[in-house]
XYZ file of C-alpha atoms in Angstrom:
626
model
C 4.649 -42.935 33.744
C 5.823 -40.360 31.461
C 4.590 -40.354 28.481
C 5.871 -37.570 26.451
C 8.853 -34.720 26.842
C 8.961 -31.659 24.365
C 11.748 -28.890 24.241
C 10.796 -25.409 22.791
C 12.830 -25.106 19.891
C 12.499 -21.462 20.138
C 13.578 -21.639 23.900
C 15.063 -25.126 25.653
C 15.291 -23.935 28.355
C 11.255 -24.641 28.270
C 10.025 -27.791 28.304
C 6.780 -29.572 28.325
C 6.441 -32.856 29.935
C 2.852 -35.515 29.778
C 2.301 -38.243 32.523
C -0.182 -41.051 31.855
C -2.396 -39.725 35.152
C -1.308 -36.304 35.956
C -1.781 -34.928 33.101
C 0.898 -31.969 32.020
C 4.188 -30.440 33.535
C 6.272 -27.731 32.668
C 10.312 -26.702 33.141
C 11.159 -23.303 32.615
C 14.998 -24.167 33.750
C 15.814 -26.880 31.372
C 14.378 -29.734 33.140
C 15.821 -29.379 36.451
C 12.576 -28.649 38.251
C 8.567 -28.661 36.893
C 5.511 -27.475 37.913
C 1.751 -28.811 36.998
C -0.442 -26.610 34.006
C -3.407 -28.459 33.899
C -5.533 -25.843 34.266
C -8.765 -26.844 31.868
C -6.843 -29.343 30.903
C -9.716 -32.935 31.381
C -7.387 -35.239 30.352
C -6.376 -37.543 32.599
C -2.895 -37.735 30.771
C -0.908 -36.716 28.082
C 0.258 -39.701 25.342
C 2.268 -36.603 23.062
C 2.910 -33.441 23.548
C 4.107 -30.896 20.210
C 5.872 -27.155 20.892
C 5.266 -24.737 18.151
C 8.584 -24.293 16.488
C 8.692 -20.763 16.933
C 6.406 -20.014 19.703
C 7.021 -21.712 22.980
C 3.378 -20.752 24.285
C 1.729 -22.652 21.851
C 1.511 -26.596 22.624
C -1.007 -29.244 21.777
C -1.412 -32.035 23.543
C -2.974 -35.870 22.611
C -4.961 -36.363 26.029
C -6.104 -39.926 27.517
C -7.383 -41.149 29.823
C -4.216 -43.014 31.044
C -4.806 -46.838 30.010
C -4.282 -48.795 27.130
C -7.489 -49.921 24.711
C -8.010 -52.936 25.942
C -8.614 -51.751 29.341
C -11.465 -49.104 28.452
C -14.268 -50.541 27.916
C -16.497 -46.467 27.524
C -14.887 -44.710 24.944
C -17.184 -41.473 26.078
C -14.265 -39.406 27.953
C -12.005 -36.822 27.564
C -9.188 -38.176 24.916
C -8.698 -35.796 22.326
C -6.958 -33.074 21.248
C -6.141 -30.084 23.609
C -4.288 -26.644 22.780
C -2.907 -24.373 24.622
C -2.186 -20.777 23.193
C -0.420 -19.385 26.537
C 2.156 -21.529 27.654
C -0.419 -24.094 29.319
C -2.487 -21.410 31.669
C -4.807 -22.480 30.362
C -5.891 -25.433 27.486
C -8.720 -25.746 25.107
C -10.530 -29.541 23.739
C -10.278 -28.905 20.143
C -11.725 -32.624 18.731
C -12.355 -36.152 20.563
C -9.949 -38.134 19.641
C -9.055 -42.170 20.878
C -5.203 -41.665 22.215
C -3.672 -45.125 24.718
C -0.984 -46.098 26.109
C 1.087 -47.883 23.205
C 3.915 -49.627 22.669
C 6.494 -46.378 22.070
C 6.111 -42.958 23.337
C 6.520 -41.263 19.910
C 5.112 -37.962 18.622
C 1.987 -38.240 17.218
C 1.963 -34.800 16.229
C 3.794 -33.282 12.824
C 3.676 -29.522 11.560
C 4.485 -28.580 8.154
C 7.946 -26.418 8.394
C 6.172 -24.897 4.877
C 3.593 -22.987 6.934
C 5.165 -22.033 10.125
C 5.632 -18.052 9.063
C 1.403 -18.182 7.717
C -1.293 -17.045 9.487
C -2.657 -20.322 9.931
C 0.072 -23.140 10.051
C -0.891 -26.847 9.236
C -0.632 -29.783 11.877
C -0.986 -33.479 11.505
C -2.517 -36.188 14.192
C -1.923 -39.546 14.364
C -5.038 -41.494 16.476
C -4.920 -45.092 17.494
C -7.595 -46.032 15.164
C -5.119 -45.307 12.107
C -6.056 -42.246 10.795
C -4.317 -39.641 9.548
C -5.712 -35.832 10.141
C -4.601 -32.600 9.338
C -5.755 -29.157 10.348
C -4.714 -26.286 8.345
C -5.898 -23.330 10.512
C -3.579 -24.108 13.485
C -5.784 -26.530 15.038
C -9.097 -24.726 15.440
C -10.921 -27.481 13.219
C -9.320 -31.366 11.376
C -10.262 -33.285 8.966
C -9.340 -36.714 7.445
C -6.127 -36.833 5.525
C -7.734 -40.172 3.552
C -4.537 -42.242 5.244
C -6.279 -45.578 7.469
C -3.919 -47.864 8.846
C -3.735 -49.774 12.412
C -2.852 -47.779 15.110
C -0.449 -44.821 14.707
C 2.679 -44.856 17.144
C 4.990 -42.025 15.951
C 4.713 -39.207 12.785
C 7.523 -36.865 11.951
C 8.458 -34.824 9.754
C 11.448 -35.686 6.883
C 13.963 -33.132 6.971
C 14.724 -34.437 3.231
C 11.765 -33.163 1.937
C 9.729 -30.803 4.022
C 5.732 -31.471 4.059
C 6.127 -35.019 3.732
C 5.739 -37.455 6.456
C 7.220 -40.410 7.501
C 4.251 -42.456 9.468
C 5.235 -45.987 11.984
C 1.936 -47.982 12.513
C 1.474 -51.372 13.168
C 0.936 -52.081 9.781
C 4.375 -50.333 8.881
C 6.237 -47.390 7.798
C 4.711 -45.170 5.510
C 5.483 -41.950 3.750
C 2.751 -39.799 3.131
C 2.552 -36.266 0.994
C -1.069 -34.852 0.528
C -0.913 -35.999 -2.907
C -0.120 -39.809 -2.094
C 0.462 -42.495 0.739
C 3.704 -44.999 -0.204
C 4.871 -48.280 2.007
C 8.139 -48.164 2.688
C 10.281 -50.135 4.825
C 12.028 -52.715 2.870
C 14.186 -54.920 5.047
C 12.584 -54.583 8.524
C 11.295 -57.863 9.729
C 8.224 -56.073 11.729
C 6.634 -52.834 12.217
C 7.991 -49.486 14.032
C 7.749 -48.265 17.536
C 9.201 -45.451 17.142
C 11.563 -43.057 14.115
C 14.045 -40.852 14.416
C 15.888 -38.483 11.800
C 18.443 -35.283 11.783
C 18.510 -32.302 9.637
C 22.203 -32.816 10.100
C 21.804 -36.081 7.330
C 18.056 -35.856 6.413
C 18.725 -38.977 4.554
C 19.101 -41.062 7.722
C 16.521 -42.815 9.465
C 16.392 -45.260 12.493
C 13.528 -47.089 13.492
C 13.060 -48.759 16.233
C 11.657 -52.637 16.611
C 10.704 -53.805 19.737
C 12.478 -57.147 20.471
C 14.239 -56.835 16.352
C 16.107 -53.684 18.205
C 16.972 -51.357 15.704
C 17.535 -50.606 11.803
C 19.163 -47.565 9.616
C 18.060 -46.536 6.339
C 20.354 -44.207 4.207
C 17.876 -43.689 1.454
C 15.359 -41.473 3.332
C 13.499 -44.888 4.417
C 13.094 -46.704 1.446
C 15.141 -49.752 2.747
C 16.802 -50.729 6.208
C 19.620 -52.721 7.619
C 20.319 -54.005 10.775
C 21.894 -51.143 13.642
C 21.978 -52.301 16.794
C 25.136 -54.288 17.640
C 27.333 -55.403 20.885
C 24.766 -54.570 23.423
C 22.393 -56.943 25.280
C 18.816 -55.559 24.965
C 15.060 -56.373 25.838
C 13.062 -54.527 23.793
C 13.947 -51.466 21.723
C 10.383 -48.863 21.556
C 12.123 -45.700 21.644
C 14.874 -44.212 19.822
C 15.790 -40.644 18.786
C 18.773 -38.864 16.624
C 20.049 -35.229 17.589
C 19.260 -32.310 15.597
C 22.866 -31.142 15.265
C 24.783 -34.370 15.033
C 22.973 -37.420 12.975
C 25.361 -39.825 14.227
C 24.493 -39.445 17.900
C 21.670 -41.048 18.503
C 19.865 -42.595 21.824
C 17.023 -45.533 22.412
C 15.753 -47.022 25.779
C 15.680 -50.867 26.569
C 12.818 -52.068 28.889
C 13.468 -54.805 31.472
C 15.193 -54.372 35.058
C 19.098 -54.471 33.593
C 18.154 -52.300 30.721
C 17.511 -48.841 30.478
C 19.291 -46.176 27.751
C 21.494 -47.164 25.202
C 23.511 -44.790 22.790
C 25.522 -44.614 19.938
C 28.090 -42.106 18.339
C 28.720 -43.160 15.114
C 25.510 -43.378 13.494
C 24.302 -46.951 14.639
C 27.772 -48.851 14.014
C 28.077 -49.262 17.379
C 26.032 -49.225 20.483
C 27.132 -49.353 24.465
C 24.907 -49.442 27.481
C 24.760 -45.761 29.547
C 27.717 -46.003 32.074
C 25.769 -44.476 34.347
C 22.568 -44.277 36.175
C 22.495 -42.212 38.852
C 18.604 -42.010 39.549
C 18.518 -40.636 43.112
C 14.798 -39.500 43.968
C 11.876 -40.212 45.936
C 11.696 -43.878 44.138
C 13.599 -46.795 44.851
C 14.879 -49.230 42.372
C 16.109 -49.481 38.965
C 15.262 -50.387 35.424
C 13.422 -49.440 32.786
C 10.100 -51.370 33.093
C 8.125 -49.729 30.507
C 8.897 -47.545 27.350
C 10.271 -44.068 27.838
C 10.121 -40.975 26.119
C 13.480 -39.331 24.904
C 13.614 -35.583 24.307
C 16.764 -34.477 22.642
C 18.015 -30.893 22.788
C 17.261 -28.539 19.786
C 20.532 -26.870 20.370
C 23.171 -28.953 22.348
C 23.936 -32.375 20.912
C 24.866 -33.923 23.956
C 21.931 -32.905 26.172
C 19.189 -34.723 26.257
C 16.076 -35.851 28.654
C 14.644 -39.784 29.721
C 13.053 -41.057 32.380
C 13.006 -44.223 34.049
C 9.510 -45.374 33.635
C 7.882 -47.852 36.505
C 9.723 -45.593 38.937
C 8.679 -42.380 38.175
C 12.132 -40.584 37.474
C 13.115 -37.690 34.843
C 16.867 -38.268 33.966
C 18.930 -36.147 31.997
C 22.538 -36.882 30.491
C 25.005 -33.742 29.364
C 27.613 -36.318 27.712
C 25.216 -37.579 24.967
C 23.877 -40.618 26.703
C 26.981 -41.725 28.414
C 26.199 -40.660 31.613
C 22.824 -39.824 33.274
C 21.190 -38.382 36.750
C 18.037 -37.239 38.119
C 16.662 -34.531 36.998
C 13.287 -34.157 38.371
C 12.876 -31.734 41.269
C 8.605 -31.011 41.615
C 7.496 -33.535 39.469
C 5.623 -36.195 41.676
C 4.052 -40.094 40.258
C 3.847 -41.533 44.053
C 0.057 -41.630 45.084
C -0.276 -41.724 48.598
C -2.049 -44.217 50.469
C -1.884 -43.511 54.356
C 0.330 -41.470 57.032
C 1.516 -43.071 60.393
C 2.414 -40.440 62.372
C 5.027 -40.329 64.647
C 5.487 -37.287 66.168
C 4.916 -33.831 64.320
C 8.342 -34.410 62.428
C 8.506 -37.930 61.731
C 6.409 -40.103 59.271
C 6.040 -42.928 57.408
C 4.328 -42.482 54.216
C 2.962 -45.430 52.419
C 2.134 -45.147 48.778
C 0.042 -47.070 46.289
C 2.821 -47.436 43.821
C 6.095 -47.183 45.942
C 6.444 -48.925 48.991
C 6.762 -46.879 52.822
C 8.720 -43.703 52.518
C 10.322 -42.350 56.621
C 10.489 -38.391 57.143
C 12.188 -37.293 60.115
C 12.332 -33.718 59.273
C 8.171 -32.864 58.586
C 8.554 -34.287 54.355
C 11.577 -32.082 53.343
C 13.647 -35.566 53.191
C 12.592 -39.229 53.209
C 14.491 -42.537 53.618
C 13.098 -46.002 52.495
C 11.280 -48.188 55.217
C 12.555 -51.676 53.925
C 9.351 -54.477 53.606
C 8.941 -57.603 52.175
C 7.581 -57.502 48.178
C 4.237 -59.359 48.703
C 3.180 -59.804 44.848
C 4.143 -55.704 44.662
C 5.097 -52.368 46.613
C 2.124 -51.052 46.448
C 0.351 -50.386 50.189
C -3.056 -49.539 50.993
C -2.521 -48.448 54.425
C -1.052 -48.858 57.686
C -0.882 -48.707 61.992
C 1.638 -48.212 64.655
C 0.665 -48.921 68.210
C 4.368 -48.858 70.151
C 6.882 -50.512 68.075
C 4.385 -52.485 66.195
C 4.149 -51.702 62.610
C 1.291 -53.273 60.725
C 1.202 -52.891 56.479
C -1.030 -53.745 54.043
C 1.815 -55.163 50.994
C 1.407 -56.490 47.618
C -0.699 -55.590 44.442
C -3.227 -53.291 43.469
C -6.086 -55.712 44.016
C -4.858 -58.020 46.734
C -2.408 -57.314 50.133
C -0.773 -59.314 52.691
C -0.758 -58.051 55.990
C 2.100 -57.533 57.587
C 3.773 -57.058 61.489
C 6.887 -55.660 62.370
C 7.681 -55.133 66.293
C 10.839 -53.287 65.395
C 9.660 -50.415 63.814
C 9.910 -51.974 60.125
C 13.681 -53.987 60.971
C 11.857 -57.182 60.605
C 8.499 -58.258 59.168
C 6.111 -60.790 59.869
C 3.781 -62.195 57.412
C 0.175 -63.434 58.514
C -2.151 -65.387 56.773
C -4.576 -62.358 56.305
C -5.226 -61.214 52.664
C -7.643 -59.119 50.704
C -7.657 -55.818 49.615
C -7.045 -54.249 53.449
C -7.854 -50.532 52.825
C -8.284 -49.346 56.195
C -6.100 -50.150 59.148
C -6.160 -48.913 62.907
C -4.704 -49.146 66.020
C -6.438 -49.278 69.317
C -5.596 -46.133 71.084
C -6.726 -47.269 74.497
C -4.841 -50.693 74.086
C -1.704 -51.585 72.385
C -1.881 -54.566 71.383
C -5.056 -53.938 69.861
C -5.353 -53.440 65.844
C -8.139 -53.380 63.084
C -7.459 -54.642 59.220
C -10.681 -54.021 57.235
C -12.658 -57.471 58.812
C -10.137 -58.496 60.873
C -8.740 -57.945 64.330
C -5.961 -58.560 66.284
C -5.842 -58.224 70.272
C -2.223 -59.255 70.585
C -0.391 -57.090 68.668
C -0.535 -58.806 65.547
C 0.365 -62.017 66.187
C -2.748 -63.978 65.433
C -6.151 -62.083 63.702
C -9.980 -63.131 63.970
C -12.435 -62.723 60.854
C -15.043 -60.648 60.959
C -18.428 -60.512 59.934
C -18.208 -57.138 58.589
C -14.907 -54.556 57.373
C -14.342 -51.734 60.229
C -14.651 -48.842 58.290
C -14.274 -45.895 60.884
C -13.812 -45.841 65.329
C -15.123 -43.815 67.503
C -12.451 -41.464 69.298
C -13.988 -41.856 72.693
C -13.751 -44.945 72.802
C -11.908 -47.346 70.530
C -13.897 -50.506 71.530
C -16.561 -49.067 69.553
C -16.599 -49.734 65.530
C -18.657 -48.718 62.697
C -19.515 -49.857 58.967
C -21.552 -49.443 56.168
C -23.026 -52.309 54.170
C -25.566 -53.298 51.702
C -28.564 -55.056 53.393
C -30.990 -55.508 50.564
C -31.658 -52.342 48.597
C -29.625 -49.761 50.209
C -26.590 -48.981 52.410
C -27.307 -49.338 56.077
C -25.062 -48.185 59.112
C -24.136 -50.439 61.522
C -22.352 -50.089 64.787
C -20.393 -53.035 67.050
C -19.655 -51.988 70.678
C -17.065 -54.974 70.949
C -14.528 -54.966 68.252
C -16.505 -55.788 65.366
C -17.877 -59.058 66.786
C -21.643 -57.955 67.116
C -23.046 -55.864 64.680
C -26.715 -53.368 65.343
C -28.271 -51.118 62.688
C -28.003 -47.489 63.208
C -30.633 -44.802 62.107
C -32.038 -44.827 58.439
C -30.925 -46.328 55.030
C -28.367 -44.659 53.229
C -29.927 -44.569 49.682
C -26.203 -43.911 48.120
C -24.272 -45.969 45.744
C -20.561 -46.711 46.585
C -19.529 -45.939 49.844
C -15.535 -45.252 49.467
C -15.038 -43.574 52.736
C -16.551 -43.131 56.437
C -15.587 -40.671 59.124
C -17.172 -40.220 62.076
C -17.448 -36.570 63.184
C -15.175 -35.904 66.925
C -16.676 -33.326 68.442
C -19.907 -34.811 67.636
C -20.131 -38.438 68.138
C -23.546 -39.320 66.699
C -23.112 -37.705 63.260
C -21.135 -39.304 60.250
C -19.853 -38.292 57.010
C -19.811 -40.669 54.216
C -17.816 -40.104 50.766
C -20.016 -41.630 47.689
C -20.242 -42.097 44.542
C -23.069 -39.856 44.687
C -22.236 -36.850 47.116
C -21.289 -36.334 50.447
C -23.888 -37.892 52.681
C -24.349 -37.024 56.489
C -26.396 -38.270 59.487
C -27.211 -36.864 62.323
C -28.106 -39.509 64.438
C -30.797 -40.762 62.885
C -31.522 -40.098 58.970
C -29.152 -39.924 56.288
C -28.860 -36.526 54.487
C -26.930 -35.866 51.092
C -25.033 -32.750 49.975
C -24.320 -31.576 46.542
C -23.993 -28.741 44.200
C -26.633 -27.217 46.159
C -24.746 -27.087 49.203
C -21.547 -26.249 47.401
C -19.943 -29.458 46.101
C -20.106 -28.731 42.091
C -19.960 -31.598 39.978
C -16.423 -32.529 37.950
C -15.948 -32.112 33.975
C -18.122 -34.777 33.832
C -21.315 -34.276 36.015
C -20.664 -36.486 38.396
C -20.117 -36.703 42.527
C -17.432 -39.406 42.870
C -16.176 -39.042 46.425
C -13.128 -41.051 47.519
C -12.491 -39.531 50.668
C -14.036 -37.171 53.926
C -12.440 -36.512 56.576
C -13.458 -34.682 59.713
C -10.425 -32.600 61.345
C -9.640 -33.826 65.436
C -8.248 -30.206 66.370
C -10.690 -27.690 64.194
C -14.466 -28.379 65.638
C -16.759 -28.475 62.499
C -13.364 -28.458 59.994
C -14.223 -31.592 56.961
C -12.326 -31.965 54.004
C -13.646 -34.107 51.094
C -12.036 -35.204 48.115
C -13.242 -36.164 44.466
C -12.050 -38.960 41.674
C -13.697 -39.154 38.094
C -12.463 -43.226 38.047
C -12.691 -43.760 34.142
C -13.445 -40.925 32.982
C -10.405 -38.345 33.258
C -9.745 -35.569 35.825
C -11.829 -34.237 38.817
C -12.506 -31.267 40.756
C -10.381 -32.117 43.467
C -10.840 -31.177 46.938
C -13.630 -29.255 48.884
C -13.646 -28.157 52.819
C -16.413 -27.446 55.193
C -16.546 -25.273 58.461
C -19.895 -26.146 59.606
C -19.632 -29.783 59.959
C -20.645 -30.734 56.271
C -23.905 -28.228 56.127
C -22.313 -26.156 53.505
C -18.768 -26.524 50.982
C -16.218 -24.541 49.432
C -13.757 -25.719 46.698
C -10.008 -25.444 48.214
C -8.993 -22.275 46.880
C -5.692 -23.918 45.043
C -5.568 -24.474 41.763
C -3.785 -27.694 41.767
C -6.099 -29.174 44.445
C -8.821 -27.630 42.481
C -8.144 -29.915 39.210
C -6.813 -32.876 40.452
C -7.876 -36.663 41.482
C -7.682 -36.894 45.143
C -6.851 -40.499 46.753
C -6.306 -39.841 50.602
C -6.545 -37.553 53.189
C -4.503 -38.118 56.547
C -4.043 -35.731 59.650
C -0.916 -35.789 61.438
C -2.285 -36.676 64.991
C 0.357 -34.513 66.502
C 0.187 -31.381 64.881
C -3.270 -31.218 62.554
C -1.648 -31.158 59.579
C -2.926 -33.010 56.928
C -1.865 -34.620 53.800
C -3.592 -34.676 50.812
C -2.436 -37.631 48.275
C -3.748 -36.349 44.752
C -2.385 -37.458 41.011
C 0.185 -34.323 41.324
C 1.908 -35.714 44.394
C 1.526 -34.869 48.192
C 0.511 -31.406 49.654
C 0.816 -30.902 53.168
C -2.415 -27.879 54.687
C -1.600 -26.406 57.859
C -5.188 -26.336 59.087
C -4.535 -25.419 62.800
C -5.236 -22.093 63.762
C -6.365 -19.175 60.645
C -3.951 -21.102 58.516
C-alpha cells in the first residue's frame, strides 16, 4: 500500500513516495517512473513522508513497521523518525517513535514557514500515542510540545497564520500555537481523517470524516458545515485542496465502486472521477483502503493517487476528472513461485496478486484467470504437461487447485492448508506433491500424508525429504516412495524454524536448510550451521532469519540464500555461495542488499533465477561469469 506521496516544492518534478513494506521511492520525472532509496533506511515502511520547502534533498520520513497497533504486539523495532540530508542516499534514525497504519494517510509532519531561511528550521511530529513534538534544530534532537491527545492522523500548517497548527486526532481538531492548544471543530459530528487548506483562501478548511464524508469551514476551522453532496460514497479518509486554486479540491472513497472524487467549486459540488484508467501489473479495481493524495505545488490540475489494495500510482492532469497509471518501477507484488515454461514463458504467482503469464522472458505479462478461493493470493504452483496445479485463497489457508488446460478451466479439490511447496514428478506426469499430499493421477484425487514434502531429489523424483520436530530438535527424514514411509537421516538439526530445504544437485547427500537461526548444512551425516563467521552478517537487528536457500541445477557449488526480519523491519537481503554453502558473500546490489527476500526460483530452462523481495522481482543471470 502506499502510504504517503510528497512533491518538492522547490522542484515537482521530484517526488518522494512511502509504501507500508518497501519502505521509500523516489521520481525524479514527475511521477512517471521511481526507483527504491532505502539505503540505511530500517523501516519497514513509510506512514509520512515531509520535503523541505526549499531543499528537495532534505526529507524526513515517519517509519513503521507496516501494520496497524493492534497487530504488534513488540513495540522494540525500527518506527521512528528517519532523515535524509541527500536526497535519500542515504537516511539517518533520529528518535523511536510509534507510527501505524491509520485510518487516513495524512502528513504527520509540519515545518514552521517562520524558520525556513534560519540555520536551524523547526519541525513538528505527530505519533500515534497523541503527542505533539517539535524539534527546533532541523531534526537532530525533539522534545514534547506539552499537546496529548489520542492518536494523531494529519498536522498542517494554516496558511492564515503561519506557526500555528491545525492538528486531526481522534479526539478532534485542534489548533495549536506554542503558547496554547484550542478545540475547534464546531459542527462536525466525529473526528478528522484527514485536513486540507490553500494559501489561495487560507481561511478555508475541509476535513474529512470517514463514513460523515466531508465538511468546510470558512472561519479558519472554528466551525464546519456539511460539503460533500450528489455523489455516492463509502468512506471519505483523505482529502486535499490545491495550492493555487482553493476551490479545487480532491478526496478518495474506499470500497470496490469508489475511488477519487473531486470538486471545482470549493465543496458545492462533488462528481465521481470519469475515469480510471489503471493499466499495470495488477488486476482489478477499487479503492480498498485509504490513499494518499499529493497535489502539485505548481499546477492546479496535476495531482498524484493511487489505488490502494492493488498497488497502483495514478495521476490525473485535468484536476481529478480524469486519471491513469502512472507508476513505471514501482513494484507491491511479492512473488511466490515461477513455473517455467520454456526460457521465455512463465507464469508467476504472487502472494498478493493472483498468476501473472510472460511470454517474452518478464518484459510483458498477461493475467492467468483462477477461481478466488477466499483471496488471490498463491503460495505456489506445478505444471507437469497441461496440468496446472495452484495453491488459491488467503494468506493463512489455500485451496488446491487443477487445471488440464493450461489455466482455461479449474478444478477445485478438497485439499486445504497453507500448501507452500508444490512439485511435479519429473519422471512421471501424472505425478504431483502439495506440502502432505500427493497425487499420482494428475490431480484428480490426492492421498494425506504423514509428513509435508519439503524438497526431491533430482535423480530420482520417487525419493522425498522433510524436516520435522521429533522431540527436542529438528530431525531429517527421507521417504523412498512418495512420502508414504518416512526414515531418519543423519543427526539432529538443533535449529529453530525451518522455512526452507534444498537439497544440493551435484551432491546428493548434502542439504541446505534456511532457519531462523542461520544457514544450516549436512553432509551426509551431521548438521553444520553457518553464520557471520562464514560470511552471513546478521540484519539491523542481530538476527539470522532465513526464508529461503536455494542450490543452483546448472552452476556446481552456486547457493543463494535469502533473509526476512518478520516483525521487526527490514533485512539484509540476499547472500550467494560458490563453494556449496562453506563460505558467503552479500549480493553485491544494493537493493538486494537491504531488502526482505520471500522466494527464490530458477528458470529450469535457462538458470535464471528470480528473486521475489519487498521491492518487486529481479531476474540474475547466473549461467556462465554473469
Amino acid at each position: 500500500m502506499v502510504m504517503t506521496m510528497a512533491y518538492s516544492p522547490s522542484d515537482p518534478k521530484i517526488i518522494y513516495m512511502g509504501s507500508d513494506t518497501s519502505q521509500v521511492w523516489k521520481s525524479l520525472d514527475s511521477g512517471y517512473s521511481w526507483f527504491p532509496i532505502n539505503n540505511g533506511y530500517a523501516a519497514l515502511g513509510s506512514r509520512s513522508l515531509l520535503v523541505h520547502p526549499k531543499n528537495s534533498n532534505i526529507i524526513f520520513s515517519a517509519g513503521m513497521l507496516g501494520k496497524s497497533i493492534e497487530q504488534i504486539r513488540n513495540h522494540d523495532h525500527s518506527q521512528g523518525i528517519f532523515r535524509t540530508i541527500d536526497g535519500g542516499k542515504h537516511w539517518e534514525m533520529l528518535k523511536k517513535l510509534p507510527f501505524y497504519k491509520q485510518e487516513s494517510r495524512g502528513s504527520l509532519f509540519a515545518i514552521d514557514s517562520r524558520t525556513l531561511d534560519d540555520e536551524k528550521f523547526t519541525i513538528y511530529v505527530g505519533t500515534h500515542d497523541g503527542e505533539l513534538l517539535v524539534s527546533n534544530n532541523s531534526g537532530d534532537t525533539w522534545k514534547r510540545t506539552g499537546f496529548k491527545s489520542e492518536p494523531i492522523l494529519e498536522i498542517v500548517e494554516s496558511p492564515l497564520t503561519p506557526g500555528t497548527l491545525l492538528i486531526a486526532s481522534k479526539a478532534g481538531l485542534y489548533r495549536y500555537d506554542s503558547q496554547k492548544t484550542v478545540n475547534i471543530g464546531k459542527g462536525l459530528p466525529t473526528w478528522p481523517r484527514s485536513i486540507a487548506v490553500s494559501p489561495d483562501k487560507p481561511e478555508v478548511v475541509y476535513v474529512a470524516l470517514g463514513g460523515y464524508g466531508v465538511y468546510k469551514s470558512i472561519d479558519a476551522g472554528r466551525s464546519f458545515t456539511p460539503s460533500l453532496r450528489g455523489v455516492v460514497f463509502s468512506s471519505i479518509n483523505d482529502i486535499e485542496a490545491s495550492f493555487l486554486d482553493a476551490g479545487i479540491v480532491i478526496s478518495t472513497s474506499t470500497g470496490r465502486k469508489c475511488g477519487p472524487l473531486y470538486s471545482h467549486d470549493g465543496g458545492d459540488k462533488w462528481l465521481r472521477a470519469e475515469s480510471i484508467n489503471a493499466k499495470s501489473l495488477t488486476d482489478g479495481g477499487g479503492f480498498y483502503f485509504s490513499s494518499p493524495i499529493a497535489m502539485h505545488p505548481e499546477n492546479k490540475r496535476i495531482a498524484l493517487t493511487s489505488s490502494n489494495g492493488r498497488a497502483k500510482v495514478l495521476s490525473t492532469t485535468d484536476a481529478g476528472v480524469n486519471w491513469s497509471y502512472s507508476g513505471s518501477g514501482y513494484r507491491g507484488g511479492r512473488l511466490g513461485d515461477v513455473i517455467s515454461l520454456s526460457q521465455k514463458s512463465m507464469i508467476f504467482v504472487l502472494t498478493d496478486h493472483g498468476a501473472w503469464r510472460t511470454d517474452d522472458r518478464g518484459r510483458s505479462f498477461y493475467p492467468v484467470e483462477h477461481p478466488k478461493k477466499g483471496g488471490r493470493s498463491i503460495s505456489s504452483g506445478a505444471i507437469s504437461g497441461a496440468t496446472l496445479v495452484f495453491a488459491v485463497g488467503s494468506w493463512k489457508m489455500k485451496h488446491l487447485l487443477v487445471s488440464r488446460d493450461m489455466g482455461i478451466s479449474w478444478e477445485d479439490t478438497a485439499v486445504k492448508g497453507k500448501l507452500r511447496n508444490i512439485r511435479s514428478h519429473k519422471g512421471n506426469s501424472r505425478v504431483f506433491y502439495a506440502d502432505d499430499y500427493f497425487s499420482h493421477n494428475a490431480g484428480s484425487t490426492w492421498t494425506k500424508l504423514s509428513y509435508p514434502i519439503m524438497t526431491i531429489d533430482p535423480t530420482d523424483n520417487d525419493k522425498v525429504y522433510t524436516v520435522v520436530k521429533l522431540n527436542k530438535f529438528q530431525q531429517l527424514l527421507v521417504s523412498k516412495d512418495r512420502g508414504r514411509h518416512w526414515t531418519r537421516l543423519g543427526s539432529e538439526l538443533p535449529a529453530t524454524s525451518v522455512r526452507w530445504l534444498e537439497i544440493d544437485p551435484f551432491i546428493t547427500s548434502r542439504f541446505y536448510a534456511a532457519t531462523g537461526n542461520g544457514i544450516w548444512v549436512f553432509d551426509g551425516n551431521k548438521w553444520s550451521i553457518r553464520n557471520k563467521r562464514h560470511g552471513l552478517q546478521p540484519d539491523h537487528y542481530g538476527k539470522q532469519y532465513y526464508e529461503v536457500v536455494m542450490a543452483h541445477s546448472k552452476r556446481r557449488g552456486l547457493l543463494i540464500a535469502g533473509k526476512r526480519s518478520p516483525g521487526l523491519g527490514v533485512a539484509n537481503g540476499l547472500f550467494y555461495s560458490q563453494d556449496h554453502g562453506e563460505s558467503w558473500m552479500p549480493m553485491p546490489d544494493k537493493i538486494l542488499s537491504n531488502t526482505n527476500i520471500w522466494s527464490a526460483s530458477e528458470n529450469q530452462y535457462d538458470g535464471a533465477v528470480y528473486v521475489g523481495t519487498s521491492h518487486g522481482v529481479y531476474r540474475l543471470d547466473l549461467v556462465g561469469d554473469h
